[in-house]
Amino acid sequence: MRTILMLMGIFLFSFSFAGEKKPKITKEQFCHFTYGIYQQCYQRGLMAGTNCEALSKGIKFGKAFTEDQKKYIQESCKIGCFLGKSKFNIKDENQFIKSCLK
């Protein structure tokens, strides 16, 4: 009897968390995260022989991001990499965040 009650308790407890959705990151958090990727891709672009397209396509994503967010991150990586290859300056974090939040 105790075993059945314990199994039912575990069963009900596990379902109580099954319907909860994980909190999504805010737009500002997303922008700061993307800026970090942008900076890293810039640094990689400074290295000779870096393929910016392959670099941006090689980013692995978890389930936390939407398809639009994934595309935005990949585009930011490509831009950062291109700027690095061309030896141009990148945006500072404040500029990047402002344009990202629009």
XYZ file of C-alpha atoms in Angstrom:
102
model
C 0.000 0.000 0.000
C 2.818 2.420 0.886
C 4.561 1.569 -2.362
C 1.442 2.396 -4.368
C 0.982 5.691 -2.528
C 4.632 6.573 -3.043
C 4.446 5.792 -6.778
C 1.251 7.841 -7.116
C 2.936 10.738 -5.290
C 5.950 10.619 -7.617
C 3.644 10.360 -10.620
C 1.568 13.395 -9.574
C 4.671 15.377 -8.602
C 6.273 14.796 -12.000
C 3.149 15.975 -13.822
C 2.926 19.129 -11.749
C 6.137 20.339 -13.424
C 5.430 18.949 -16.881
C 3.117 21.800 -17.879
C 5.434 24.583 -16.715
C 7.124 26.531 -19.477
C 10.662 27.676 -19.062
C 10.923 31.456 -18.853
C 12.164 33.028 -22.059
C 15.004 35.480 -21.976
C 14.153 39.145 -22.299
C 14.912 41.064 -25.471
C 17.678 42.985 -23.685
C 19.287 39.761 -22.416
C 19.093 38.364 -25.935
C 20.807 41.472 -27.319
C 23.642 41.275 -24.781
C 24.093 37.573 -25.547
C 24.149 38.285 -29.287
C 26.719 41.044 -28.792
C 29.025 38.473 -27.193
C 28.652 36.258 -30.265
C 29.230 39.281 -32.529
C 32.473 40.100 -30.673
C 33.706 36.510 -30.801
C 33.013 36.274 -34.521
C 34.891 39.543 -35.016
C 37.893 38.067 -33.218
C 37.700 34.932 -35.362
C 37.462 37.097 -38.483
C 40.788 38.699 -37.609
C 42.430 35.294 -38.108
C 43.592 34.524 -41.618
C 41.569 31.967 -43.562
C 38.358 32.232 -41.547
C 35.222 31.419 -43.537
C 32.524 33.713 -42.123
C 29.653 31.765 -43.679
C 30.836 28.475 -42.214
C 31.525 30.144 -38.868
C 27.989 31.516 -38.596
C 26.379 28.273 -39.790
C 28.415 26.297 -37.262
C 26.763 27.925 -34.252
C 24.847 25.345 -32.241
C 21.548 26.409 -30.701
C 19.490 25.001 -27.889
C 15.721 25.088 -27.702
C 15.654 28.483 -25.985
C 15.774 30.473 -29.232
C 13.146 31.073 -31.891
C 14.023 30.700 -35.568
C 14.112 34.506 -35.969
C 16.514 34.804 -33.047
C 18.749 32.104 -34.515
C 18.865 33.938 -37.845
C 19.641 37.233 -36.088
C 22.521 35.647 -34.182
C 23.911 34.068 -37.349
C 23.682 37.358 -39.259
C 25.364 39.211 -36.387
C 28.148 36.633 -36.456
C 28.610 37.030 -40.213
C 28.754 40.813 -39.892
C 31.222 40.659 -37.010
C 33.412 38.199 -38.882
C 33.351 40.300 -42.057
C 34.327 43.404 -40.102
C 37.205 41.502 -38.542
C 38.429 40.212 -41.909
C 38.247 43.729 -43.309
C 39.977 45.213 -40.240
C 37.059 47.562 -39.594
C 35.933 48.574 -36.119
C 32.870 46.935 -34.626
C 30.051 48.690 -32.800
C 30.487 49.136 -29.101
C 28.061 47.287 -26.864
C 25.741 50.269 -26.317
C 25.402 50.914 -30.058
C 24.778 47.243 -30.742
C 22.148 46.941 -27.997
C 20.306 50.065 -29.211
C 20.108 48.729 -32.764
C 19.137 45.261 -31.544
C 16.285 46.570 -29.367
C 14.644 48.444 -32.271
